[in-house]
GROMACS .gro file of C-alpha atoms in nm:
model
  153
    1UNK     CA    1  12.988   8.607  17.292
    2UNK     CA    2  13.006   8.905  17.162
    3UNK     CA    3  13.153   9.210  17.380
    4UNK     CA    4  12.924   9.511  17.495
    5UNK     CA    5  13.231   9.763  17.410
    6UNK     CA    6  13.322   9.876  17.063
    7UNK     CA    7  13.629  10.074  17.110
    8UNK     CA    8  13.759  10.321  16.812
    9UNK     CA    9  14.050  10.588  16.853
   10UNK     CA   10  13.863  10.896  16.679
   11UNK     CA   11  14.214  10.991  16.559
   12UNK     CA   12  14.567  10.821  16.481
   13UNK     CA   13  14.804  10.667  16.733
   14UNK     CA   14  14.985  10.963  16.770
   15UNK     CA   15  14.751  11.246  16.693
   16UNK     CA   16  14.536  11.425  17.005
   17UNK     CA   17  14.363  11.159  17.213
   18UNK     CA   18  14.005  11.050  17.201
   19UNK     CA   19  13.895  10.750  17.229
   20UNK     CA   20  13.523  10.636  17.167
   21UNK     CA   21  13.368  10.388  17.310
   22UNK     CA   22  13.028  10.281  17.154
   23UNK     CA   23  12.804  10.090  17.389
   24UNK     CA   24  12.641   9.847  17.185
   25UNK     CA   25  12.344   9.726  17.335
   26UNK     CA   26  12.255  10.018  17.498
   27UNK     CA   27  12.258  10.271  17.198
   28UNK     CA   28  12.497  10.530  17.423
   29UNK     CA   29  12.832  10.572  17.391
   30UNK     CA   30  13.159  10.685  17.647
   31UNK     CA   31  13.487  10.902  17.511
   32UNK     CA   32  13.795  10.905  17.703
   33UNK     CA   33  13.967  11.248  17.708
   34UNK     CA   34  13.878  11.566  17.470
   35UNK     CA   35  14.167  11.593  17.169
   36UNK     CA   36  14.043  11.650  16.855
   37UNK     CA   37  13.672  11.532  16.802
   38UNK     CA   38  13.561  11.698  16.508
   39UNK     CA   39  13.572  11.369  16.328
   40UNK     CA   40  13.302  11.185  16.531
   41UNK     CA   41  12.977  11.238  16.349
   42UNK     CA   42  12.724  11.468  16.552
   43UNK     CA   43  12.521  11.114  16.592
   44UNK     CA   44  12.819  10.971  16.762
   45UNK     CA   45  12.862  11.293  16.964
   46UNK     CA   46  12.499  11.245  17.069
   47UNK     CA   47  12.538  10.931  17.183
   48UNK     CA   48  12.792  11.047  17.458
   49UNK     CA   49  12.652  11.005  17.829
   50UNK     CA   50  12.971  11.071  17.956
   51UNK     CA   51  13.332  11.163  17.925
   52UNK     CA   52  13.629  11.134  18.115
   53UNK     CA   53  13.914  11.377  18.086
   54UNK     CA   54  14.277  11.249  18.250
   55UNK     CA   55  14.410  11.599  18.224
   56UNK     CA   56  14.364  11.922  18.083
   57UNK     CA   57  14.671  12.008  17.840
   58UNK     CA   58  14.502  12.136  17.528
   59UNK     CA   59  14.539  11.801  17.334
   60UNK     CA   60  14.315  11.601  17.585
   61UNK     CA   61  14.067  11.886  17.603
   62UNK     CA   62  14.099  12.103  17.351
   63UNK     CA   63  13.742  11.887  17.204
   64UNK     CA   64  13.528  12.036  17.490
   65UNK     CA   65  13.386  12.317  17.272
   66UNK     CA   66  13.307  12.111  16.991
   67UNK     CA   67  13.089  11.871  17.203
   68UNK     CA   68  12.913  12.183  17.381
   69UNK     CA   69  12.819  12.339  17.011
   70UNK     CA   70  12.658  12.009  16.944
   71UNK     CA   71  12.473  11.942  17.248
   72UNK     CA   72  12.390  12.278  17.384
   73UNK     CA   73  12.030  12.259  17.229
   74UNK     CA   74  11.990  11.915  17.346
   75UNK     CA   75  11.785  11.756  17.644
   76UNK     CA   76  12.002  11.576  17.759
   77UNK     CA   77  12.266  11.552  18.095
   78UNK     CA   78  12.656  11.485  18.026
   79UNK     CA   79  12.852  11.376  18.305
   80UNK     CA   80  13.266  11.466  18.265
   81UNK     CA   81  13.480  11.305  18.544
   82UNK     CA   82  13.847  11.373  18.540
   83UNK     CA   83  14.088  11.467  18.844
   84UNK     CA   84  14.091  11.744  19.058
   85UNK     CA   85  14.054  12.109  18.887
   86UNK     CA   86  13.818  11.958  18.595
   87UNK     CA   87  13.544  12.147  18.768
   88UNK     CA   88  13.768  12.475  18.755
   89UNK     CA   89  13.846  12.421  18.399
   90UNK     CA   90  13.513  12.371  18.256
   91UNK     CA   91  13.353  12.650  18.456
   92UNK     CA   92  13.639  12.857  18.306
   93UNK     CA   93  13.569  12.763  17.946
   94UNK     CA   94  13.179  12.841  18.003
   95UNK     CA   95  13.274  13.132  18.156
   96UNK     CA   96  13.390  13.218  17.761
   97UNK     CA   97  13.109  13.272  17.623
   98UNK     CA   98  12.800  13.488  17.646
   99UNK     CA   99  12.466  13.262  17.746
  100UNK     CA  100  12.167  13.518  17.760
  101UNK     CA  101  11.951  13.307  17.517
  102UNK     CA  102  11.987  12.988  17.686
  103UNK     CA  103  11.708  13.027  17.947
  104UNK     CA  104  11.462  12.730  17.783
  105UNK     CA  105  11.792  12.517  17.748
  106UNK     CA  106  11.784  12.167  17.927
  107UNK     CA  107  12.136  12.069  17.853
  108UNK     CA  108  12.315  12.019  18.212
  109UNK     CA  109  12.704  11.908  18.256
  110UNK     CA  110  12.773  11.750  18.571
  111UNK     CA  111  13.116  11.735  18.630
  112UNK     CA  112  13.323  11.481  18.918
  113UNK     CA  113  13.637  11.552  19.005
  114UNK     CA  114  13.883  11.212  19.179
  115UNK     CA  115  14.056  11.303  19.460
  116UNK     CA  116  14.224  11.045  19.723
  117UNK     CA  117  13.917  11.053  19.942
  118UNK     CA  118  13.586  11.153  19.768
  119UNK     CA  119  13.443  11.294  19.502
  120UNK     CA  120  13.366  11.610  19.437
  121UNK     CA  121  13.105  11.716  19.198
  122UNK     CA  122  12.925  12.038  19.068
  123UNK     CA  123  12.646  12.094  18.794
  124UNK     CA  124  12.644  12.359  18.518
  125UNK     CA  125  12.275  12.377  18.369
  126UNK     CA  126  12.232  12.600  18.035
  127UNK     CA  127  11.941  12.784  18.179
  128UNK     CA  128  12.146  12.914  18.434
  129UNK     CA  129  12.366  13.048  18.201
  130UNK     CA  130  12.621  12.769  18.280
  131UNK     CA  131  12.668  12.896  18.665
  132UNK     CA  132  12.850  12.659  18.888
  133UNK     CA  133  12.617  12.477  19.127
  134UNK     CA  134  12.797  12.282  19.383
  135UNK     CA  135  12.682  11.962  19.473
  136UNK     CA  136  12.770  11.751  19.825
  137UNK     CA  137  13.093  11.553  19.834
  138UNK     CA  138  13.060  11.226  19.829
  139UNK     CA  139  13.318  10.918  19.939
  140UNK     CA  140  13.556  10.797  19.687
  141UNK     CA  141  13.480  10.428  19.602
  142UNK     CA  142  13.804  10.275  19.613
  143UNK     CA  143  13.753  10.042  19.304
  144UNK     CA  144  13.610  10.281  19.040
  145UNK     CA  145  13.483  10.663  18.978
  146UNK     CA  146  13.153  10.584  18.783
  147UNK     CA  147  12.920  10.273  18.840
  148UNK     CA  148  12.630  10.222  18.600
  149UNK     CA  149  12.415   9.953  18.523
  150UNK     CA  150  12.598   9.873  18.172
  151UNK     CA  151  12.989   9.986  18.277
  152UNK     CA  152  13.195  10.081  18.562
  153UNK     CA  153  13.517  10.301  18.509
   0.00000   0.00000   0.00000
């Protein structure tokens, strides 16, 4: 049987980290952390439903722009889970850049952040001009961050 991942590192062994995980039966796709992503093809980019970050040195994250430029005019929701401060960090790299002419923009970011005891979560939509939205905390599931039909991480 065949398996349901197809796992590629997007660059060498010891170049930034990115790792891309291709979904096959479900025509979506997960990357684990942010290097340098300029190599995945905007198709494989927009495949992404969501991406995990374990920290935020620039060599894990540095990739975050890159994915934004290619799905900022998309309709589409990516969900970014990572440990605590991820929410911080992306709200300071929106904070970057100037979004008055993203008010009929459907892109939305909803970031999870592990900590010992729950999660907690916020959402960053593009026609709000990318402004920080809490959402409830939630428990932590011992066993895993994100559960989906197709994968659980």
């Amino acid at each position: 049987m065949k398996s349901s991942f197809r796992p590629s590192l997007v660059n060498g062994p010891f170049q930034d980290p990115a790792l891309y995980v291709a979904l096959r039966w479900q025509g979506e796709a997960l990357l684990f952390d942010l290097g340098r992503i300029d190599r995945l093809s905007p198709g494989h980019c927009l495949r992404l439903t969501h991406v995990c970050v374990s920290h935020t040195h620039m060599d894990h994250f540095m990739g975050f722009d890159h994915l934004l430029r290619l799905t900022l005019p998309r309709d589409r929701e990516l969900t970014f889970c990572g440990p605590p401060g991820l929410i911080t960090n992306i709200e300071g790299k929106l904070a970057g850049y100037t979004w008055n002419l993203t008010a009929s923009y459907t892109l939305r970011l909803t970031v999870v952040e592990r900590h010992a005891d729950r999660l907690v979560r916020a959402v960053f939509a593009a026609n709000t001009g990318f402004t920080r939205e809490p959402l409830p905390d939630v428990p932590a599931p011992a066993e895993y961050l994100v559960e989906e039909p197709a994968f659980r991480i």
